[in-house]
Amino acid sequence: KSWKDFLLGWHDEGVSYEEMSARCLAMGHEISPRAISRLLALPLEIVKTPYTPRSSTIPPDKLEVVKQYIVDLYDEDDEVRMTEILLGIERKFGLRVTEYPVDRIRKEAGLGAESTRYGHSVREANRAPRVAWCRAQKAAEATFRKHVFTDESMVQLDPNSRFVWVHSTARHRRIKSKFKHPQKVLIWGGISWKGVTTLEIFNGSCRVDAPEYCKILRDGYVEW
């Protein structure tokens, strides 16, 4: 027996960690009482879960229902992750599949990855009234001759495209230099039946609060 074989028996006998350390030293192995406590805290046997590989195919008798399940998931949540899909298939159909059949089903269903675009959201309570107002204006053939439409936009002077198109043999070209704080400006302007307003240009770091916006209206709109 080695010194490790005696530790459990000593522990059952109520021997202190300090005494165990001294006995191990007498057997020719130096170990601290703290290390002995950590060693005894380890599980006696490590139970390993048997490995079952995921299949790269879906049985023909379940293909259509799995395909519809995947399409429905993306209809409900277009940001659903692959891991959630695989776990859902396993829970619902008892199938452990890889990402390959899911990717193939997505392509067959016409689902493709697109870059996310964000915009201002209209509250559910305001959607119907806004649509009704627009339809009423259209029915009345409104020309909006007395209205001015204004907007502002931040313009960045450096390129900031999220995608590049390069040859597979020249993938290094996708690496572009980027400034930590790129130069940018805020531009405000308006259009109407009579023409366009003057453009108001501000530094990109300018904070457009209520006083600043009133100044924009006074200089760019009222005088116009």
PDB file of C-alpha atoms in Angstrom:
ATOM      1  CA  LYS A   1       0.000   0.000   0.000  1.00  0.00           C
ATOM      2  CA  SER A   2       1.064   3.581  -0.610  1.00  0.00           C
ATOM      3  CA  TRP A   3       0.536   6.491   1.750  1.00  0.00           C
ATOM      4  CA  LYS A   4      -2.675   7.438  -0.104  1.00  0.00           C
ATOM      5  CA  ASP A   5      -4.270   4.088   0.740  1.00  0.00           C
ATOM      6  CA  PHE A   6      -3.984   4.823   4.466  1.00  0.00           C
ATOM      7  CA  LEU A   7      -5.572   8.293   4.400  1.00  0.00           C
ATOM      8  CA  LEU A   8      -9.208   7.166   4.228  1.00  0.00           C
ATOM      9  CA  GLY A   9      -8.738   4.659   7.055  1.00  0.00           C
ATOM     10  CA  TRP A  10      -7.020   7.233   9.230  1.00  0.00           C
ATOM     11  CA  HIS A  11      -9.822   9.682   8.491  1.00  0.00           C
ATOM     12  CA  ASP A  12     -12.442   7.129   9.582  1.00  0.00           C
ATOM     13  CA  GLU A  13     -10.474   6.535  12.784  1.00  0.00           C
ATOM     14  CA  GLY A  14     -10.633  10.254  13.580  1.00  0.00           C
ATOM     15  CA  VAL A  15      -6.939  10.966  13.090  1.00  0.00           C
ATOM     16  CA  SER A  16      -6.244  14.688  12.681  1.00  0.00           C
ATOM     17  CA  TYR A  17      -4.820  16.113   9.469  1.00  0.00           C
ATOM     18  CA  GLU A  18      -1.659  17.129  11.318  1.00  0.00           C
ATOM     19  CA  GLU A  19      -1.135  13.570  12.558  1.00  0.00           C
ATOM     20  CA  MET A  20      -1.801  12.206   9.054  1.00  0.00           C
ATOM     21  CA  SER A  21       0.828  14.592   7.696  1.00  0.00           C
ATOM     22  CA  ALA A  22       3.345  13.352  10.275  1.00  0.00           C
ATOM     23  CA  ARG A  23       2.601   9.690   9.483  1.00  0.00           C
ATOM     24  CA  CYS A  24       2.990  10.326   5.734  1.00  0.00           C
ATOM     25  CA  LEU A  25       6.334  12.020   6.408  1.00  0.00           C
ATOM     26  CA  ALA A  26       7.438   8.943   8.348  1.00  0.00           C
ATOM     27  CA  MET A  27       6.516   6.867   5.280  1.00  0.00           C
ATOM     28  CA  GLY A  28       8.743   9.046   3.108  1.00  0.00           C
ATOM     29  CA  HIS A  29       6.157  11.424   1.602  1.00  0.00           C
ATOM     30  CA  GLU A  30       5.831  15.058   2.607  1.00  0.00           C
ATOM     31  CA  ILE A  31       2.312  16.514   2.384  1.00  0.00           C
ATOM     32  CA  SER A  32       0.668  19.360   4.283  1.00  0.00           C
ATOM     33  CA  PRO A  33      -2.489  18.940   6.394  1.00  0.00           C
ATOM     34  CA  ARG A  34      -4.349  21.315   4.046  1.00  0.00           C
ATOM     35  CA  ALA A  35      -3.411  19.209   1.017  1.00  0.00           C
ATOM     36  CA  ILE A  36      -4.668  16.098   2.819  1.00  0.00           C
ATOM     37  CA  SER A  37      -8.029  17.766   3.500  1.00  0.00           C
ATOM     38  CA  ARG A  38      -8.380  18.685  -0.179  1.00  0.00           C
ATOM     39  CA  LEU A  39      -7.423  15.174  -1.238  1.00  0.00           C
ATOM     40  CA  LEU A  40     -10.004  13.570   1.045  1.00  0.00           C
ATOM     41  CA  ALA A  41     -12.683  15.956  -0.250  1.00  0.00           C
ATOM     42  CA  LEU A  42     -12.331  14.559  -3.781  1.00  0.00           C
ATOM     43  CA  PRO A  43     -14.969  12.039  -4.939  1.00  0.00           C
ATOM     44  CA  LEU A  44     -13.911   8.439  -4.539  1.00  0.00           C
ATOM     45  CA  GLU A  45     -14.936   7.583  -8.079  1.00  0.00           C
ATOM     46  CA  ILE A  46     -15.417   9.826 -11.092  1.00  0.00           C
ATOM     47  CA  VAL A  47     -18.471   8.736 -13.049  1.00  0.00           C
ATOM     48  CA  LYS A  48     -18.119   9.571 -16.721  1.00  0.00           C
ATOM     49  CA  THR A  49     -21.176  10.041 -18.889  1.00  0.00           C
ATOM     50  CA  PRO A  50     -21.025   7.656 -21.828  1.00  0.00           C
ATOM     51  CA  TYR A  51     -20.301   9.502 -25.053  1.00  0.00           C
ATOM     52  CA  THR A  52     -22.913   9.199 -27.763  1.00  0.00           C
ATOM     53  CA  PRO A  53     -22.029  11.017 -30.991  1.00  0.00           C
ATOM     54  CA  ARG A  54     -24.618  13.216 -32.649  1.00  0.00           C
ATOM     55  CA  SER A  55     -25.970  12.060 -35.967  1.00  0.00           C
ATOM     56  CA  SER A  56     -25.444  14.104 -39.126  1.00  0.00           C
ATOM     57  CA  THR A  57     -28.723  12.890 -40.635  1.00  0.00           C
ATOM     58  CA  ILE A  58     -32.395  12.924 -39.664  1.00  0.00           C
ATOM     59  CA  PRO A  59     -34.525   9.779 -40.167  1.00  0.00           C
ATOM     60  CA  PRO A  60     -36.772  10.138 -43.250  1.00  0.00           C
ATOM     61  CA  ASP A  61     -39.938   9.493 -41.236  1.00  0.00           C
ATOM     62  CA  LYS A  62     -39.194  12.513 -39.012  1.00  0.00           C
ATOM     63  CA  LEU A  63     -37.606  14.826 -41.564  1.00  0.00           C
ATOM     64  CA  GLU A  64     -40.716  16.844 -42.443  1.00  0.00           C
ATOM     65  CA  VAL A  65     -41.839  17.421 -38.847  1.00  0.00           C
ATOM     66  CA  VAL A  66     -38.322  18.427 -37.794  1.00  0.00           C
ATOM     67  CA  LYS A  67     -38.067  20.751 -40.788  1.00  0.00           C
ATOM     68  CA  GLN A  68     -41.370  22.418 -39.894  1.00  0.00           C
ATOM     69  CA  TYR A  69     -40.265  22.674 -36.267  1.00  0.00           C
ATOM     70  CA  ILE A  70     -37.082  24.527 -37.262  1.00  0.00           C
ATOM     71  CA  VAL A  71     -38.955  26.906 -39.580  1.00  0.00           C
ATOM     72  CA  ASP A  72     -41.506  27.636 -36.844  1.00  0.00           C
ATOM     73  CA  LEU A  73     -38.708  28.398 -34.390  1.00  0.00           C
ATOM     74  CA  TYR A  74     -37.238  31.012 -36.721  1.00  0.00           C
ATOM     75  CA  ASP A  75     -40.689  32.466 -37.402  1.00  0.00           C
ATOM     76  CA  GLU A  76     -41.168  32.964 -33.662  1.00  0.00           C
ATOM     77  CA  ASP A  77     -37.634  34.184 -32.957  1.00  0.00           C
ATOM     78  CA  ASP A  78     -35.291  35.053 -35.826  1.00  0.00           C
ATOM     79  CA  GLU A  79     -32.387  35.288 -33.360  1.00  0.00           C
ATOM     80  CA  VAL A  80     -32.729  31.757 -31.965  1.00  0.00           C
ATOM     81  CA  ARG A  81     -29.338  30.140 -31.409  1.00  0.00           C
ATOM     82  CA  MET A  82     -28.170  26.851 -32.872  1.00  0.00           C
ATOM     83  CA  THR A  83     -27.707  25.284 -29.426  1.00  0.00           C
ATOM     84  CA  GLU A  84     -31.341  26.028 -28.570  1.00  0.00           C
ATOM     85  CA  ILE A  85     -32.494  24.396 -31.812  1.00  0.00           C
ATOM     86  CA  LEU A  86     -30.434  21.251 -31.218  1.00  0.00           C
ATOM     87  CA  LEU A  87     -31.662  20.930 -27.637  1.00  0.00           C
ATOM     88  CA  GLY A  88     -35.245  21.498 -28.768  1.00  0.00           C
ATOM     89  CA  ILE A  89     -34.980  18.738 -31.390  1.00  0.00           C
ATOM     90  CA  GLU A  90     -33.537  16.401 -28.785  1.00  0.00           C
ATOM     91  CA  ARG A  91     -36.319  17.119 -26.277  1.00  0.00           C
ATOM     92  CA  LYS A  92     -39.195  17.045 -28.758  1.00  0.00           C
ATOM     93  CA  PHE A  93     -38.156  14.244 -31.110  1.00  0.00           C
ATOM     94  CA  GLY A  94     -35.485  12.362 -29.172  1.00  0.00           C
ATOM     95  CA  LEU A  95     -32.896  13.005 -31.894  1.00  0.00           C
ATOM     96  CA  ARG A  96     -29.302  14.026 -31.237  1.00  0.00           C
ATOM     97  CA  VAL A  97     -28.207  15.689 -34.460  1.00  0.00           C
ATOM     98  CA  THR A  98     -25.311  17.907 -35.479  1.00  0.00           C
ATOM     99  CA  GLU A  99     -25.515  21.404 -36.916  1.00  0.00           C
ATOM    100  CA  TYR A 100     -25.174  20.091 -40.482  1.00  0.00           C
ATOM    101  CA  PRO A 101     -28.794  18.909 -41.063  1.00  0.00           C
ATOM    102  CA  VAL A 102     -30.138  22.075 -39.422  1.00  0.00           C
ATOM    103  CA  ASP A 103     -28.008  24.223 -41.713  1.00  0.00           C
ATOM    104  CA  ARG A 104     -29.194  22.228 -44.733  1.00  0.00           C
ATOM    105  CA  ILE A 105     -32.840  22.641 -43.708  1.00  0.00           C
ATOM    106  CA  ARG A 106     -32.356  26.390 -43.299  1.00  0.00           C
ATOM    107  CA  LYS A 107     -30.990  26.676 -46.824  1.00  0.00           C
ATOM    108  CA  GLU A 108     -33.808  24.568 -48.283  1.00  0.00           C
ATOM    109  CA  ALA A 109     -36.382  26.738 -46.487  1.00  0.00           C
ATOM    110  CA  GLY A 110     -34.821  29.913 -47.882  1.00  0.00           C
ATOM    111  CA  LEU A 111     -33.516  31.148 -44.538  1.00  0.00           C
ATOM    112  CA  GLY A 112     -30.336  33.198 -44.829  1.00  0.00           C
ATOM    113  CA  ALA A 113     -28.215  35.261 -42.463  1.00  0.00           C
ATOM    114  CA  GLU A 114     -28.569  39.023 -42.783  1.00  0.00           C
ATOM    115  CA  SER A 115     -26.916  41.810 -40.841  1.00  0.00           C
ATOM    116  CA  THR A 116     -29.190  43.187 -38.139  1.00  0.00           C
ATOM    117  CA  ARG A 117     -30.558  46.684 -38.632  1.00  0.00           C
ATOM    118  CA  TYR A 118     -31.988  48.663 -35.746  1.00  0.00           C
ATOM    119  CA  GLY A 119     -34.577  51.413 -35.890  1.00  0.00           C
ATOM    120  CA  HIS A 120     -37.005  53.304 -33.716  1.00  0.00           C
ATOM    121  CA  SER A 121     -39.789  51.081 -32.476  1.00  0.00           C
ATOM    122  CA  VAL A 122     -43.422  52.201 -32.524  1.00  0.00           C
ATOM    123  CA  ARG A 123     -45.429  51.090 -29.522  1.00  0.00           C
ATOM    124  CA  GLU A 124     -48.216  48.603 -30.170  1.00  0.00           C
ATOM    125  CA  ALA A 125     -50.837  51.086 -28.965  1.00  0.00           C
ATOM    126  CA  ASN A 126     -49.674  53.718 -31.481  1.00  0.00           C
ATOM    127  CA  ARG A 127     -49.365  51.526 -34.565  1.00  0.00           C
ATOM    128  CA  ALA A 128     -53.046  51.348 -35.532  1.00  0.00           C
ATOM    129  CA  PRO A 129     -53.683  55.111 -35.025  1.00  0.00           C
ATOM    130  CA  ARG A 130     -50.644  55.987 -37.138  1.00  0.00           C
ATOM    131  CA  VAL A 131     -51.711  53.697 -39.964  1.00  0.00           C
ATOM    132  CA  ALA A 132     -55.254  55.107 -39.811  1.00  0.00           C
ATOM    133  CA  TRP A 133     -53.911  58.674 -39.960  1.00  0.00           C
ATOM    134  CA  CYS A 134     -51.727  57.883 -42.968  1.00  0.00           C
ATOM    135  CA  ARG A 135     -54.625  56.266 -44.811  1.00  0.00           C
ATOM    136  CA  ALA A 136     -56.842  59.249 -44.070  1.00  0.00           C
ATOM    137  CA  GLN A 137     -54.227  61.651 -45.435  1.00  0.00           C
ATOM    138  CA  LYS A 138     -53.834  59.506 -48.529  1.00  0.00           C
ATOM    139  CA  ALA A 139     -57.598  59.391 -49.080  1.00  0.00           C
ATOM    140  CA  ALA A 140     -57.784  63.180 -48.700  1.00  0.00           C
ATOM    141  CA  GLU A 141     -54.940  63.531 -51.224  1.00  0.00           C
ATOM    142  CA  ALA A 142     -52.992  65.662 -48.773  1.00  0.00           C
ATOM    143  CA  THR A 143     -50.032  67.463 -50.346  1.00  0.00           C
ATOM    144  CA  PHE A 144     -48.396  68.709 -47.122  1.00  0.00           C
ATOM    145  CA  ARG A 145     -47.562  72.040 -48.743  1.00  0.00           C
ATOM    146  CA  LYS A 146     -47.449  73.761 -45.361  1.00  0.00           C
ATOM    147  CA  HIS A 147     -45.289  71.159 -43.673  1.00  0.00           C
ATOM    148  CA  VAL A 148     -41.548  70.902 -43.202  1.00  0.00           C
ATOM    149  CA  PHE A 149     -39.915  67.516 -42.656  1.00  0.00           C
ATOM    150  CA  THR A 150     -36.668  67.648 -40.689  1.00  0.00           C
ATOM    151  CA  ASP A 151     -34.164  65.038 -39.630  1.00  0.00           C
ATOM    152  CA  GLU A 152     -30.608  64.721 -38.413  1.00  0.00           C
ATOM    153  CA  SER A 153     -27.908  62.186 -39.144  1.00  0.00           C
ATOM    154  CA  MET A 154     -24.424  61.378 -37.889  1.00  0.00           C
ATOM    155  CA  VAL A 155     -21.869  61.117 -40.705  1.00  0.00           C
ATOM    156  CA  GLN A 156     -18.599  59.300 -40.118  1.00  0.00           C
ATOM    157  CA  LEU A 157     -15.665  60.346 -42.270  1.00  0.00           C
ATOM    158  CA  ASP A 158     -13.926  56.957 -42.173  1.00  0.00           C
ATOM    159  CA  PRO A 159     -15.309  53.830 -43.900  1.00  0.00           C
ATOM    160  CA  ASN A 160     -17.229  51.569 -41.522  1.00  0.00           C
ATOM    161  CA  SER A 161     -18.614  48.808 -43.726  1.00  0.00           C
ATOM    162  CA  ARG A 162     -19.360  45.566 -41.876  1.00  0.00           C
ATOM    163  CA  PHE A 163     -18.674  43.362 -44.913  1.00  0.00           C
ATOM    164  CA  VAL A 164     -15.955  43.128 -47.552  1.00  0.00           C
ATOM    165  CA  TRP A 165     -15.792  41.025 -50.703  1.00  0.00           C
ATOM    166  CA  VAL A 166     -12.377  39.473 -51.270  1.00  0.00           C
ATOM    167  CA  HIS A 167     -10.945  36.460 -53.054  1.00  0.00           C
ATOM    168  CA  SER A 168     -10.404  33.340 -50.981  1.00  0.00           C
ATOM    169  CA  THR A 169      -6.681  33.592 -51.711  1.00  0.00           C
ATOM    170  CA  ALA A 170      -6.491  37.159 -50.383  1.00  0.00           C
ATOM    171  CA  ARG A 171      -8.401  36.996 -47.125  1.00  0.00           C
ATOM    172  CA  HIS A 172      -5.810  39.225 -45.469  1.00  0.00           C
ATOM    173  CA  ARG A 173      -7.400  42.155 -47.288  1.00  0.00           C
ATOM    174  CA  ARG A 174     -10.383  41.977 -44.939  1.00  0.00           C
ATOM    175  CA  ILE A 175      -8.224  43.384 -42.138  1.00  0.00           C
ATOM    176  CA  LYS A 176      -8.650  47.158 -42.131  1.00  0.00           C
ATOM    177  CA  SER A 177      -7.173  49.835 -39.936  1.00  0.00           C
ATOM    178  CA  LYS A 178      -9.654  51.597 -37.697  1.00  0.00           C
ATOM    179  CA  PHE A 179      -9.426  54.711 -35.578  1.00  0.00           C
ATOM    180  CA  LYS A 180     -10.496  54.371 -31.979  1.00  0.00           C
ATOM    181  CA  HIS A 181     -12.336  57.697 -32.155  1.00  0.00           C
ATOM    182  CA  PRO A 182     -13.179  58.360 -35.835  1.00  0.00           C
ATOM    183  CA  GLN A 183     -14.039  61.865 -36.933  1.00  0.00           C
ATOM    184  CA  LYS A 184     -17.744  62.453 -37.428  1.00  0.00           C
ATOM    185  CA  VAL A 185     -20.202  65.308 -37.746  1.00  0.00           C
ATOM    186  CA  LEU A 186     -23.906  65.747 -37.020  1.00  0.00           C
ATOM    187  CA  ILE A 187     -25.931  67.212 -39.884  1.00  0.00           C
ATOM    188  CA  TRP A 188     -29.452  68.645 -39.531  1.00  0.00           C
ATOM    189  CA  GLY A 189     -31.684  69.662 -42.417  1.00  0.00           C
ATOM    190  CA  GLY A 190     -35.258  69.850 -43.655  1.00  0.00           C
ATOM    191  CA  ILE A 191     -37.326  69.701 -46.841  1.00  0.00           C
ATOM    192  CA  SER A 192     -40.713  71.117 -47.791  1.00  0.00           C
ATOM    193  CA  TRP A 193     -42.833  72.000 -50.803  1.00  0.00           C
ATOM    194  CA  LYS A 194     -41.005  75.334 -51.016  1.00  0.00           C
ATOM    195  CA  GLY A 195     -37.532  73.830 -50.992  1.00  0.00           C
ATOM    196  CA  VAL A 196     -34.827  72.811 -48.572  1.00  0.00           C
ATOM    197  CA  THR A 197     -33.575  74.435 -45.399  1.00  0.00           C
ATOM    198  CA  THR A 198     -29.968  75.305 -44.746  1.00  0.00           C
ATOM    199  CA  LEU A 199     -27.809  72.504 -43.402  1.00  0.00           C
ATOM    200  CA  GLU A 200     -26.663  72.852 -39.810  1.00  0.00           C
ATOM    201  CA  ILE A 201     -23.401  70.974 -39.170  1.00  0.00           C
ATOM    202  CA  PHE A 202     -22.069  70.235 -35.687  1.00  0.00           C
ATOM    203  CA  ASN A 203     -19.121  68.439 -34.193  1.00  0.00           C
ATOM    204  CA  GLY A 204     -19.809  64.756 -33.606  1.00  0.00           C
ATOM    205  CA  SER A 205     -19.196  65.158 -29.885  1.00  0.00           C
ATOM    206  CA  CYS A 206     -21.856  67.864 -29.640  1.00  0.00           C
ATOM    207  CA  ARG A 207     -24.692  66.996 -27.265  1.00  0.00           C
ATOM    208  CA  VAL A 208     -28.050  67.972 -28.747  1.00  0.00           C
ATOM    209  CA  ASP A 209     -30.124  68.848 -25.689  1.00  0.00           C
ATOM    210  CA  ALA A 210     -33.183  71.116 -25.541  1.00  0.00           C
ATOM    211  CA  PRO A 211     -31.292  74.457 -25.691  1.00  0.00           C
ATOM    212  CA  GLU A 212     -29.091  73.226 -28.531  1.00  0.00           C
ATOM    213  CA  TYR A 213     -32.091  71.969 -30.508  1.00  0.00           C
ATOM    214  CA  CYS A 214     -33.867  75.295 -30.034  1.00  0.00           C
ATOM    215  CA  LYS A 215     -30.775  76.982 -31.445  1.00  0.00           C
ATOM    216  CA  ILE A 216     -30.907  74.650 -34.466  1.00  0.00           C
ATOM    217  CA  LEU A 217     -34.553  75.551 -35.087  1.00  0.00           C
ATOM    218  CA  ARG A 218     -33.829  79.257 -34.676  1.00  0.00           C
ATOM    219  CA  ASP A 219     -30.830  79.306 -37.026  1.00  0.00           C
ATOM    220  CA  GLY A 220     -31.849  76.674 -39.554  1.00  0.00           C
ATOM    221  CA  TYR A 221     -35.643  76.798 -39.601  1.00  0.00           C
ATOM    222  CA  VAL A 222     -37.067  80.102 -38.337  1.00  0.00           C
ATOM    223  CA  GLU A 223     -34.744  82.266 -40.424  1.00  0.00           C
ATOM    224  CA  TRP A 224     -35.412  80.085 -43.453  1.00  0.00           C
TER     225      TRP A 224
END
